[in-house]
Structure formats: structure tokens, C-alpha cells
mmCIF file with all atom_site columns, C-alpha atoms in Angstrom:
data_model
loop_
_atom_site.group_PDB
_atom_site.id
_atom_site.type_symbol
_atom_site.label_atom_id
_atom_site.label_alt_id
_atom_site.label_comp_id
_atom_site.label_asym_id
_atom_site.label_entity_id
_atom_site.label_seq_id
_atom_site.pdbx_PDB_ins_code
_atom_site.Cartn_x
_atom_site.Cartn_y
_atom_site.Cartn_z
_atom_site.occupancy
_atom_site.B_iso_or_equiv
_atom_site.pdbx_formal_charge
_atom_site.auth_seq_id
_atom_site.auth_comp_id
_atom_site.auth_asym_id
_atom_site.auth_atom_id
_atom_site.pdbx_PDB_model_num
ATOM 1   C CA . UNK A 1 1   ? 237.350 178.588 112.205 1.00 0.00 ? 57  UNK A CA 1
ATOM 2   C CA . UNK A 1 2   ? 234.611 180.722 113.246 1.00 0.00 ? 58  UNK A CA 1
ATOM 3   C CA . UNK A 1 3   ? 233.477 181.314 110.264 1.00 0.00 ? 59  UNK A CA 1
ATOM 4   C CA . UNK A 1 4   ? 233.356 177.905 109.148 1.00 0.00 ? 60  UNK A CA 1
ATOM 5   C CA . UNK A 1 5   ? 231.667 177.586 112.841 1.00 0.00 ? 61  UNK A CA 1
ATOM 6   C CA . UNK A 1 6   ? 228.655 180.352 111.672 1.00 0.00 ? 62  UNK A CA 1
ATOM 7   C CA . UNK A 1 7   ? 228.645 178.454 107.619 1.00 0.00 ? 63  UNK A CA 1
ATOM 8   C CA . UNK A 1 8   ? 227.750 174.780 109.685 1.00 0.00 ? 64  UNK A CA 1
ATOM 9   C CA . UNK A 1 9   ? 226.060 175.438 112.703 1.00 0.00 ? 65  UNK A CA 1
ATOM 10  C CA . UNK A 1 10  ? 222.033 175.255 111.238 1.00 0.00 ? 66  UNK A CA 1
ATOM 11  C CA . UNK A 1 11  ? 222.435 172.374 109.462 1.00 0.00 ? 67  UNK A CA 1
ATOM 12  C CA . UNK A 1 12  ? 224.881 170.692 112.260 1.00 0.00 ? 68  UNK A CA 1
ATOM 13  C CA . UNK A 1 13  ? 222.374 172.227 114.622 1.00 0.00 ? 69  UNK A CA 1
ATOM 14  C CA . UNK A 1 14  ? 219.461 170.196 112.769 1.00 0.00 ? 70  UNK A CA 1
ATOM 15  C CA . UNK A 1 15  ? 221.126 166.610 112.335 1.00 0.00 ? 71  UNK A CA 1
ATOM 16  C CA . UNK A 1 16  ? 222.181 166.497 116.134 1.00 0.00 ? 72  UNK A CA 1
ATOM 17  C CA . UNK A 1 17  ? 219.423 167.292 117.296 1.00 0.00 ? 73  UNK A CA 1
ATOM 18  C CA . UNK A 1 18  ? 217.168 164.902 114.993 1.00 0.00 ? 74  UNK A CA 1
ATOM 19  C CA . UNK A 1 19  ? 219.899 161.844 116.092 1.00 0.00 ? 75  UNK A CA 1
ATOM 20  C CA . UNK A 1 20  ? 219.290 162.762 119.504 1.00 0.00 ? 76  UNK A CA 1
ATOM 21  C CA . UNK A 1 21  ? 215.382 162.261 119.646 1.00 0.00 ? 77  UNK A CA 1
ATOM 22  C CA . UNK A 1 22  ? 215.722 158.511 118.152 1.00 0.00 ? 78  UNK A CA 1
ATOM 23  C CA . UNK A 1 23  ? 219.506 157.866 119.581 1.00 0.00 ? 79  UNK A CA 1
ATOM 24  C CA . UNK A 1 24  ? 219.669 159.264 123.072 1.00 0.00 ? 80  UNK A CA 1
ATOM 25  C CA . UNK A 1 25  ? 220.340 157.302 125.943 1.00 0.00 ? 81  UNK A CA 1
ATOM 26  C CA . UNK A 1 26  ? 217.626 156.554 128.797 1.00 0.00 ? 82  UNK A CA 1
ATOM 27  C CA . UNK A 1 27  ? 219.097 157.753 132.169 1.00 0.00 ? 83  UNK A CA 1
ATOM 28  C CA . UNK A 1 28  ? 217.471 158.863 135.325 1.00 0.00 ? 84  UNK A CA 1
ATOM 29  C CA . UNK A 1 29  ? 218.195 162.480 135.446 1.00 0.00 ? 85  UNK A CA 1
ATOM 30  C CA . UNK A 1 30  ? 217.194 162.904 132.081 1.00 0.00 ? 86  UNK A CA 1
ATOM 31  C CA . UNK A 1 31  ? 213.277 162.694 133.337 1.00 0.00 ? 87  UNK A CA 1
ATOM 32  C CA . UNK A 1 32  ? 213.109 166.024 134.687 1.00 0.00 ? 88  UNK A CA 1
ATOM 33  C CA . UNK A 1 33  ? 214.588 169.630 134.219 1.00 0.00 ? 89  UNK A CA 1
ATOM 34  C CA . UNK A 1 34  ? 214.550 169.723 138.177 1.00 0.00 ? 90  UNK A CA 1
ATOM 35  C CA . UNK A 1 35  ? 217.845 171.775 138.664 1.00 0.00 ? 91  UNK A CA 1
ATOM 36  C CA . UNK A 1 36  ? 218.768 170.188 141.625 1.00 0.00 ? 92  UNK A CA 1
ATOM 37  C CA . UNK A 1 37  ? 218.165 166.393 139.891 1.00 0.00 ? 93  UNK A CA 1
ATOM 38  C CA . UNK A 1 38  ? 220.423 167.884 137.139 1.00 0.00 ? 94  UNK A CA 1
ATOM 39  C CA . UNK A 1 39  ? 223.326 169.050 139.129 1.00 0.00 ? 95  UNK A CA 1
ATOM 40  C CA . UNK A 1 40  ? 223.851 165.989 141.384 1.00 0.00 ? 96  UNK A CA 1
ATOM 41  C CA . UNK A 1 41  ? 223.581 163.705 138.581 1.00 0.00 ? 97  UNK A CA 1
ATOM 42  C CA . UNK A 1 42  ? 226.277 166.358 136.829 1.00 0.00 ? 98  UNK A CA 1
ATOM 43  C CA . UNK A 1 43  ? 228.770 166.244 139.847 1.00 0.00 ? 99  UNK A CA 1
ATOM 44  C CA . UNK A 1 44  ? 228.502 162.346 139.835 1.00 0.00 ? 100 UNK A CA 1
ATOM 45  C CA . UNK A 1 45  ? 229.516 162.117 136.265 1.00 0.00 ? 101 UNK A CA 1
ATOM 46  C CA . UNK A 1 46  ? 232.856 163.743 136.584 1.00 0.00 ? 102 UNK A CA 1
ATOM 47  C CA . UNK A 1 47  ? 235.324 160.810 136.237 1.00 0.00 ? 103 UNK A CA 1
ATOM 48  C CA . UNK A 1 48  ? 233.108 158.282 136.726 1.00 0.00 ? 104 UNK A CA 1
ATOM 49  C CA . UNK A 1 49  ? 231.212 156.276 134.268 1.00 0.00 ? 105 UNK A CA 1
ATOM 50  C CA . UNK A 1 50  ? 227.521 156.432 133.314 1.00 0.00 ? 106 UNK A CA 1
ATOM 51  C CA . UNK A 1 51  ? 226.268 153.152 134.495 1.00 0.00 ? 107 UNK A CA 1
ATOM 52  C CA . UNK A 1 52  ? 228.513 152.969 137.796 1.00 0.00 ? 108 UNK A CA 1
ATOM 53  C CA . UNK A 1 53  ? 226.604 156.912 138.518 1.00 0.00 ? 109 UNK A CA 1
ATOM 54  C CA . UNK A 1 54  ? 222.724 155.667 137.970 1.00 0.00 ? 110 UNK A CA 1
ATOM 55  C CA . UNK A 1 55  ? 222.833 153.366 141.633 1.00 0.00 ? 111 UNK A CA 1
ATOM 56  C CA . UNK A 1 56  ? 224.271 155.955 143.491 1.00 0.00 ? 112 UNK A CA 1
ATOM 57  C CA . UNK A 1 57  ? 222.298 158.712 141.770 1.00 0.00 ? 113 UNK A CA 1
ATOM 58  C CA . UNK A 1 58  ? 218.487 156.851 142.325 1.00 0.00 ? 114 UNK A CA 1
ATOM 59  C CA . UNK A 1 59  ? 219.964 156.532 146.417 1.00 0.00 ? 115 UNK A CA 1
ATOM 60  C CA . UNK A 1 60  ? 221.116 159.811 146.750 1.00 0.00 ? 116 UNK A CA 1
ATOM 61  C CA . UNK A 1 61  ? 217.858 161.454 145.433 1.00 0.00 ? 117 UNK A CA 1
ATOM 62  C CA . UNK A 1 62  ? 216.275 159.441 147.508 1.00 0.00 ? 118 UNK A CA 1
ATOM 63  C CA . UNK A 1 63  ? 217.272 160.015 150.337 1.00 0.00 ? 119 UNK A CA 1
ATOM 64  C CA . UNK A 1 64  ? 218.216 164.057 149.826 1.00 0.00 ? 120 UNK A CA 1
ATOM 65  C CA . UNK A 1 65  ? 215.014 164.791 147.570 1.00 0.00 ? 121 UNK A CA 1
ATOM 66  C CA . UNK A 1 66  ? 215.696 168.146 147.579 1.00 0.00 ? 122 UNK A CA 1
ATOM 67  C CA . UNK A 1 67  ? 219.010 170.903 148.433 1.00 0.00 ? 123 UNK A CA 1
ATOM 68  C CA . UNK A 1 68  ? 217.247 171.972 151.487 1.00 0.00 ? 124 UNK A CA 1
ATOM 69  C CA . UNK A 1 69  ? 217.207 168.568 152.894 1.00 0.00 ? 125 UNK A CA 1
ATOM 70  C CA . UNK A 1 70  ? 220.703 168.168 151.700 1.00 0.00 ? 126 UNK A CA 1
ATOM 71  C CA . UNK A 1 71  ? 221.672 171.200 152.981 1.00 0.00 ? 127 UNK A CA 1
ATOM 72  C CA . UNK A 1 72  ? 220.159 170.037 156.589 1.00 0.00 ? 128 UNK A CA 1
ATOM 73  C CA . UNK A 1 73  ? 221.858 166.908 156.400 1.00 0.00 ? 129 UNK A CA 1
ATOM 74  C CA . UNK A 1 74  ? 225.112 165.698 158.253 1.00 0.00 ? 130 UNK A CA 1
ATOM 75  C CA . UNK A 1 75  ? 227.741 165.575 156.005 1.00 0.00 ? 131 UNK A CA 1
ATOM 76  C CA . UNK A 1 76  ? 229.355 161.889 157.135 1.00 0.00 ? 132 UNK A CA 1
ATOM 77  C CA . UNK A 1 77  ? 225.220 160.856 155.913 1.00 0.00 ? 133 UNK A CA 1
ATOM 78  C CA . UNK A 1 78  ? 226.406 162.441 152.368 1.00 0.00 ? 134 UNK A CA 1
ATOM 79  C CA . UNK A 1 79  ? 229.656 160.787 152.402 1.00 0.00 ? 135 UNK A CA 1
ATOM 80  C CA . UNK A 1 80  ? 228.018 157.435 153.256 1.00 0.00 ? 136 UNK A CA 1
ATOM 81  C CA . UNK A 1 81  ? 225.809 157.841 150.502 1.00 0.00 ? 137 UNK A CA 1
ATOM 82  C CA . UNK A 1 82  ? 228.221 158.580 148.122 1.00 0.00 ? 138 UNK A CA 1
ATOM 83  C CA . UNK A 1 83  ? 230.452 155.685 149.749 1.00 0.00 ? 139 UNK A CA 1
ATOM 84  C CA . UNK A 1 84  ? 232.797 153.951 146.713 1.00 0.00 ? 140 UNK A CA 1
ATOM 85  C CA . UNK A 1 85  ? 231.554 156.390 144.240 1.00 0.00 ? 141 UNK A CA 1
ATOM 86  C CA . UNK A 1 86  ? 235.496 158.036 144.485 1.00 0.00 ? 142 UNK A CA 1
ATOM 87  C CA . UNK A 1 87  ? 236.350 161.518 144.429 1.00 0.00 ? 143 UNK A CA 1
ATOM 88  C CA . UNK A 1 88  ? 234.920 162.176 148.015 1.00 0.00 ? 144 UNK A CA 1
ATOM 89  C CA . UNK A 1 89  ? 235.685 166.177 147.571 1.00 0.00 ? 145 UNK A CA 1
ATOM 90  C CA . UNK A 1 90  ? 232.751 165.916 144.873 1.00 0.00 ? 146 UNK A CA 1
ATOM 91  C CA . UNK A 1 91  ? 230.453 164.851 148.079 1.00 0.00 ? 147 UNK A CA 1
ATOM 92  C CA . UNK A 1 92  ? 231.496 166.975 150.397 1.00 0.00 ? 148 UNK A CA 1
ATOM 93  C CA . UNK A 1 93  ? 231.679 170.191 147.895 1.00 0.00 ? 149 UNK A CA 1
ATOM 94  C CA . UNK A 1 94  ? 227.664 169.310 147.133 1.00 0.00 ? 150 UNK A CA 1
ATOM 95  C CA . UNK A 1 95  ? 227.031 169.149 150.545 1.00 0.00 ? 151 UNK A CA 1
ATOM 96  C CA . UNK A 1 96  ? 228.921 172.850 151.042 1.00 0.00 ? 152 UNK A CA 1
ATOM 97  C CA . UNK A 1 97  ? 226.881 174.151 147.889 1.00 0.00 ? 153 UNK A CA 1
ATOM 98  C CA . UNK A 1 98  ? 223.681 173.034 149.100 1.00 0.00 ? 154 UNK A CA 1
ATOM 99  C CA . UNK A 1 99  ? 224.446 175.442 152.126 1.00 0.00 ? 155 UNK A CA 1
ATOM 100 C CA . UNK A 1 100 ? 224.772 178.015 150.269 1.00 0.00 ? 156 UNK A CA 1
ATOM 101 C CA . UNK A 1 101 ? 222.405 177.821 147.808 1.00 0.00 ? 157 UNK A CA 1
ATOM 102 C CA . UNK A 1 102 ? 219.885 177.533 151.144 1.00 0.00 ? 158 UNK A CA 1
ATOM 103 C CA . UNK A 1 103 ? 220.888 180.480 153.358 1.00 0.00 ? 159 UNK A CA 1
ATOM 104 C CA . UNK A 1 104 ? 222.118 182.820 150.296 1.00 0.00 ? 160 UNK A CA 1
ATOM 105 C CA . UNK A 1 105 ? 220.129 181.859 147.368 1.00 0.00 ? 161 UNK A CA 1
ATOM 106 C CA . UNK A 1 106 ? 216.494 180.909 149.377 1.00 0.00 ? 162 UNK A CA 1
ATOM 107 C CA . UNK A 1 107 ? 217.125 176.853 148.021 1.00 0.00 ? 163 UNK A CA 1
ATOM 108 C CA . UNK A 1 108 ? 216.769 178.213 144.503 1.00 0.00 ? 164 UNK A CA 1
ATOM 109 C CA . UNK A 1 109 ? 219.945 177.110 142.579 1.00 0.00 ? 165 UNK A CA 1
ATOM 110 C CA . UNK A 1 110 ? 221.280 180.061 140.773 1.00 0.00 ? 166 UNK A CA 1
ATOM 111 C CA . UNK A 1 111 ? 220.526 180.497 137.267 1.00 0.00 ? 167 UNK A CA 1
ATOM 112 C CA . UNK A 1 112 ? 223.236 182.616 135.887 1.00 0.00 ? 168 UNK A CA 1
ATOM 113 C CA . UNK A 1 113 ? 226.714 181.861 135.232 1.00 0.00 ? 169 UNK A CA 1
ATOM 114 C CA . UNK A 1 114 ? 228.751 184.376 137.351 1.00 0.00 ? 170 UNK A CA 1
ATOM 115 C CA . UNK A 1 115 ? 226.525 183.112 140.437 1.00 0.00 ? 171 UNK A CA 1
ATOM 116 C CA . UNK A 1 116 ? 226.200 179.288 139.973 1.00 0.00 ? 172 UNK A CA 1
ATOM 117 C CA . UNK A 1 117 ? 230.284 179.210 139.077 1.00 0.00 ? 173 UNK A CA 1
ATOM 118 C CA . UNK A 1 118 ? 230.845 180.979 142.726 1.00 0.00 ? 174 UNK A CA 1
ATOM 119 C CA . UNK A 1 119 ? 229.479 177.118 144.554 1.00 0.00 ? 175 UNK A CA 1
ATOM 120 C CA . UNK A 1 120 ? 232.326 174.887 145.578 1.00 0.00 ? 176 UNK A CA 1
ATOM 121 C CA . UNK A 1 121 ? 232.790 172.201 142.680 1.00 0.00 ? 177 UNK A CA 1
ATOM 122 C CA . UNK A 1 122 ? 231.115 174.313 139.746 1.00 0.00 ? 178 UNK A CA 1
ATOM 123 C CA . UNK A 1 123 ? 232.994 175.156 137.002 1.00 0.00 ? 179 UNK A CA 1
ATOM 124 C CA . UNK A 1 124 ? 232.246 176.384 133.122 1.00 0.00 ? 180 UNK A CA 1
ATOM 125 C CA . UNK A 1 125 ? 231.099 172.773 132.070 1.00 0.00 ? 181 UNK A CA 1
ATOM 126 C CA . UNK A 1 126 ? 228.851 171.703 135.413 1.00 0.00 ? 182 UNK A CA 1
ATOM 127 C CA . UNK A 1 127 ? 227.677 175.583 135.341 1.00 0.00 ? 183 UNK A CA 1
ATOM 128 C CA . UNK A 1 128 ? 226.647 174.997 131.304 1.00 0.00 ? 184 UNK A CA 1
ATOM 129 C CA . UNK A 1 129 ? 225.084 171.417 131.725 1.00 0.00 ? 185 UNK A CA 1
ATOM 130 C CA . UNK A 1 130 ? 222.904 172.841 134.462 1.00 0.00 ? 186 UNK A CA 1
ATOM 131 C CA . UNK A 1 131 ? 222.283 176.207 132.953 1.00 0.00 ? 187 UNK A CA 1
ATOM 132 C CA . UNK A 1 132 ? 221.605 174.571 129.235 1.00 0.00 ? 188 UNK A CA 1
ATOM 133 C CA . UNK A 1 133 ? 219.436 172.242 130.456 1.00 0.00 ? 189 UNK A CA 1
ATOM 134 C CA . UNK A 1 134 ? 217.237 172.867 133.821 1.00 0.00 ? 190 UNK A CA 1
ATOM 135 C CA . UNK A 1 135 ? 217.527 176.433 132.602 1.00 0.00 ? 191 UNK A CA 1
ATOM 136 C CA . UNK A 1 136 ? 217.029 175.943 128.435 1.00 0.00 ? 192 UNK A CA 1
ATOM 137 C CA . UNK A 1 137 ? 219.980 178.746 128.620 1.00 0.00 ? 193 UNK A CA 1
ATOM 138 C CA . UNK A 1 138 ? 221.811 179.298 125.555 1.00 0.00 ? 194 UNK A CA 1
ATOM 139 C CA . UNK A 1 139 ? 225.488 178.202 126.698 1.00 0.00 ? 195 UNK A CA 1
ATOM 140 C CA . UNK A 1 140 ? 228.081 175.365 126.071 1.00 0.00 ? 196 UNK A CA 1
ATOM 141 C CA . UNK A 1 141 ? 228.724 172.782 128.157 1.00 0.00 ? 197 UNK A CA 1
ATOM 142 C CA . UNK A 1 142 ? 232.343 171.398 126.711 1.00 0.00 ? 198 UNK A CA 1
ATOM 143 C CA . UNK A 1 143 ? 233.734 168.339 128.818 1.00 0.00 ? 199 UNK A CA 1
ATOM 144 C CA . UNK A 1 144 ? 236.132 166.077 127.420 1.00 0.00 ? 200 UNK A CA 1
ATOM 145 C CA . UNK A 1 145 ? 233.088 164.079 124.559 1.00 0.00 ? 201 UNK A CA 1
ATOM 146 C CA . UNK A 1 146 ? 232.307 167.233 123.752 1.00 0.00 ? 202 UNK A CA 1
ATOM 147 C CA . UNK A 1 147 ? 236.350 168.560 123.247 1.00 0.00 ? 203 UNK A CA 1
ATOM 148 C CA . UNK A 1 148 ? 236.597 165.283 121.033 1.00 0.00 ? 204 UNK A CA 1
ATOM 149 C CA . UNK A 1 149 ? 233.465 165.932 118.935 1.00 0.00 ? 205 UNK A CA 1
ATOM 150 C CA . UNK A 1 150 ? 234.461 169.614 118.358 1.00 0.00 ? 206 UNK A CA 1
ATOM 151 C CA . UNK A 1 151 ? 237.882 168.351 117.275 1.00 0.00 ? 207 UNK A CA 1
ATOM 152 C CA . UNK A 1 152 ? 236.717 166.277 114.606 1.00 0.00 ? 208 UNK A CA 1
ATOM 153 C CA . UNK A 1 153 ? 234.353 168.584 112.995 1.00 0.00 ? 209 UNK A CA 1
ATOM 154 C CA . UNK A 1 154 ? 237.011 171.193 113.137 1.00 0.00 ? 210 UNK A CA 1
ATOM 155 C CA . UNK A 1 155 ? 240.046 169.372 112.355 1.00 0.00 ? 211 UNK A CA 1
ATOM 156 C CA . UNK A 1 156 ? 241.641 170.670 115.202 1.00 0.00 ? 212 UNK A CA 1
ATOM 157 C CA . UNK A 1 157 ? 244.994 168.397 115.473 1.00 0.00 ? 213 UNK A CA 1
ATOM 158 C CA . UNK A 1 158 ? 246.757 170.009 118.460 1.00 0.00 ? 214 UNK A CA 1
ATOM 159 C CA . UNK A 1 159 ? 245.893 169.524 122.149 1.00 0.00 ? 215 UNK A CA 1
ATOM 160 C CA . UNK A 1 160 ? 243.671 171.651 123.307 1.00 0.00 ? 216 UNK A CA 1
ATOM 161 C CA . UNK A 1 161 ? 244.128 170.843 127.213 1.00 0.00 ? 217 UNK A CA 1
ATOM 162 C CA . UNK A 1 162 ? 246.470 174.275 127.566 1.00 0.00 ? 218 UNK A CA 1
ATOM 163 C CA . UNK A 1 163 ? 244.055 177.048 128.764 1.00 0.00 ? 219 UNK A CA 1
ATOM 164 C CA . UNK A 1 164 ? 243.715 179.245 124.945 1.00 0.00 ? 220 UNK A CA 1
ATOM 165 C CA . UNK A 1 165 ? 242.831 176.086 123.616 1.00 0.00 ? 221 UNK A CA 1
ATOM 166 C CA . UNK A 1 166 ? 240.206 175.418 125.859 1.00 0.00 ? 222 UNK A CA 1
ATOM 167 C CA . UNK A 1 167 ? 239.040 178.931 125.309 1.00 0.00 ? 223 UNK A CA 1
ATOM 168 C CA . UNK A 1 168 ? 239.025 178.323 121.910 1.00 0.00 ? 224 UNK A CA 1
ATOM 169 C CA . UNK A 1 169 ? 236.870 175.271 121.732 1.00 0.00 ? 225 UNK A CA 1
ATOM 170 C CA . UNK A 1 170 ? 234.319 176.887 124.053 1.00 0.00 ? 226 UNK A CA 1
ATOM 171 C CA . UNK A 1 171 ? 234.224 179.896 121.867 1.00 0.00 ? 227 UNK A CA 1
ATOM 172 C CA . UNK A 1 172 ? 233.136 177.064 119.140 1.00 0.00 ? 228 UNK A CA 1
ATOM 173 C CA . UNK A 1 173 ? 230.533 175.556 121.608 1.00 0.00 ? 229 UNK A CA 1
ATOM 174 C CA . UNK A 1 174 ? 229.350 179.023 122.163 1.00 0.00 ? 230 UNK A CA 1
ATOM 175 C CA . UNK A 1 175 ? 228.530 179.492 118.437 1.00 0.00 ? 231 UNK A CA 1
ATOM 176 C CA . UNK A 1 176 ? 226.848 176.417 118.305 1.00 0.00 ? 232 UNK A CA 1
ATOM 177 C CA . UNK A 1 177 ? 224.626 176.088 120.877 1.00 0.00 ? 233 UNK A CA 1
ATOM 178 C CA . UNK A 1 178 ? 221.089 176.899 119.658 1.00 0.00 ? 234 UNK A CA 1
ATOM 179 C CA . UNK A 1 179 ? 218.777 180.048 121.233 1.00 0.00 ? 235 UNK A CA 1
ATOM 180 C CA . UNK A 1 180 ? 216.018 176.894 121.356 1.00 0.00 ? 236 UNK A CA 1
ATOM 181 C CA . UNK A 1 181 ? 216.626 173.216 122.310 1.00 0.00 ? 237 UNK A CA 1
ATOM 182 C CA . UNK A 1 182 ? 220.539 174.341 124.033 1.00 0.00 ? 238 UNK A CA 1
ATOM 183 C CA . UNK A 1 183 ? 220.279 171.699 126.460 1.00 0.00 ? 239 UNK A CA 1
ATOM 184 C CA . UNK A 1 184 ? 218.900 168.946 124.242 1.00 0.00 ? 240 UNK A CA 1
ATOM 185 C CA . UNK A 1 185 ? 221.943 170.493 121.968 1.00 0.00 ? 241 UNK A CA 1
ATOM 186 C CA . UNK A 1 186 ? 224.669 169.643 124.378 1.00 0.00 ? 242 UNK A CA 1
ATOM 187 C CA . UNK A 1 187 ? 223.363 166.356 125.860 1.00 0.00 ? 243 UNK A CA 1
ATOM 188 C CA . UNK A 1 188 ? 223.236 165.425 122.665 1.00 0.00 ? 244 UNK A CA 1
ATOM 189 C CA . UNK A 1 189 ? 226.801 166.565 121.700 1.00 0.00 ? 245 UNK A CA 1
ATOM 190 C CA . UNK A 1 190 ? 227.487 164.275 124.836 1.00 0.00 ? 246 UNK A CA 1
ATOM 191 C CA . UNK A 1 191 ? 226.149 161.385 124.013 1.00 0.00 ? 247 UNK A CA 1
ATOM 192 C CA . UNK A 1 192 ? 227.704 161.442 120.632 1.00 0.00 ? 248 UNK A CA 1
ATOM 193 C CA . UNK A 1 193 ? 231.193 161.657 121.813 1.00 0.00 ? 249 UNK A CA 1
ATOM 194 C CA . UNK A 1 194 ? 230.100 158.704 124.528 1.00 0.00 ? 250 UNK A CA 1
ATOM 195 C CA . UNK A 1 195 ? 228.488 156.083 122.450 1.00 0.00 ? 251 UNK A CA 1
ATOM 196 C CA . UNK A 1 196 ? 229.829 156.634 118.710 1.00 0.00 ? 252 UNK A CA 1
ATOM 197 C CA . UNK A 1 197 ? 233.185 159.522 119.082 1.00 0.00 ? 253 UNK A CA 1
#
């Protein structure tokens, strides 16, 4: 598989990213490589759908511009924020990070893996996303349009939700991403699984 993986990846490489310029979707966060814009907008998206996120991500940048003012804030004024959004341990888990990206980290969010994946609520795909694209860091971001799209162009037929399967498809993702371009790369591996996969 890998080396089928190494045979497609230029020329896979090429067509997603040319579909992406004229196909990809229009949303808020997508108008900056701010790291901070790029991680709340990340957390929001987990379980929740695109259009219900944009609202509550314009009011939340709003009115916590920034992680230092975030990190100042009370967290019951996060948790209103984020009120009917769902999932409030995504809210309070931001609010938690933002703390320590301000007293340990100087209000710079970390920009390698092994340090961004220590902050409550960050895994391997929130840690990619942000690193991919605030960053232009050449790693995967795999989340479940991304498992599906991998799938397909790999014929994979079993579940890959068990933990080696996982591995394995973010072992693909790895190969793929592009030196150049990795966080157009994976937004647009995103958005394909969204709109067409």
C-alpha cells in the first residue's frame, strides 16, 4: 500500500490541490493562518456541522480576539458563548489550553507536535489541522472525511476505527501530504470527503 501510496501521491498531490483552488468552500477561518483563529474554529468542528459552527465561531472571536484574552476570561463567559453549540468539555478544555499556552508558552500556540498534543482537547488530527495549516507544516490531519477519502483511493474494505488501522491510514496521510501547500493539501482532502465523498 505504501508503495502504491509513493507511485500516486504527485499526481494525486496535483489534482487535489488544483480542485481545491476553484472548489473550496468559503468559511470564516479560512481568511487567515492566525493559529489561534485556526484552532477554535478546529475544536468547534468536532461533531458538529459546518454551518451550525460559523455563528458561534464569528461570536466567539469576537468577543475572545485573541488566547490571552481568552485565557483572562471567566470560564462561565466561555461557556455562555459557546451556549447550544454541545460538547461543553470542548469549551471548557479551550478555555484550560488558553491558560497554558499564556503562562507556559508566552500566548504563542505551540508549533510542534509533541508540545501542541500536551493542551487539553488536542489530539493527532486538531494538532495536524493547526500545524498543516497556521504552521504550512508537513503533517496529516486524518478525521473521519479524510479516513473515507483514504479508503476509497486505497481500497481499504475493513474498518479502520481499531487503533493499527488508524495508524495505518495516518501512515498514508503522512506520505501524502506535500513539503509545500500541506495545509491547503488537507483542507482540501476535507472538503472532498464533505461535499462530494
Amino acid at each position: 500500500m505504501m508503495k502504491y501510496a509513493a507511485k500516486i501521491k504527485n499526481p494525486l498531490r496535483r489534482k487535489l490541490l488544483a480542485w481545491y483552488r476553484h472548489h473550496q468552500r468559503s468559511l470564516p477561518w479560512r481568511n487567515t493562518n492566525d493559529p489561534y483563529c485556526i484552532w477554535i474554529s478546529e475544536i468547534m468542528l468536532q461533531q458538529t456541522r459546518v454551518d451550525t459552527v460559523i455563528p458561534y465561531y464569528e461570536r466567539f472571536i469576537k468577543s475572545f480576539p485573541d488566547v490571552r484574552t481568552l485565557a483572562n476570561a471567566p470560564v462561565q463567559d466561555v461557556l455562555k458563548i459557546w451556549e447550544n453549540l454541545g460538547y461543553y468539555s470542548r469549551a471548557r478544555n479551550i478555555h484550560a489550553a488558553s491558560r497554558i499556552i499564556t503562562d507556559r508558552c508566552g500566548g504563542r500556540i505551540p508549533d510542534k507536535s509533541e508540545e501542541i498534543k500536551t493542551l487539553p482537547g488536542i489530539g493527532d488530527y486538531t494538532a495536524g489541522a493547526i500545524l498543516s495549516i497556521a504552521y504550512g507544516l508537513a503533517v496529516p490531519a486524518v478525521d473521519g472525511n479524510v479516513r473515507r477519502i483514504l479508503s476509497r483511493v486505497f481500497a481499504i474494505r475493513k474498518s479502520m476505527d481499531d487503533p493499527r488501522g488508524q495508524k495505518k491510514l495516518l501512515d498514508l496521510a503522512a506520505a501524502l501530504v506535500p513539503s509545500r501547500h500541506a495545509g491547503d493539501f488537507n483542507q482540501a482532502l476535507m472538503d472532498l470527503g464533505a461535499t462530494i465523498c
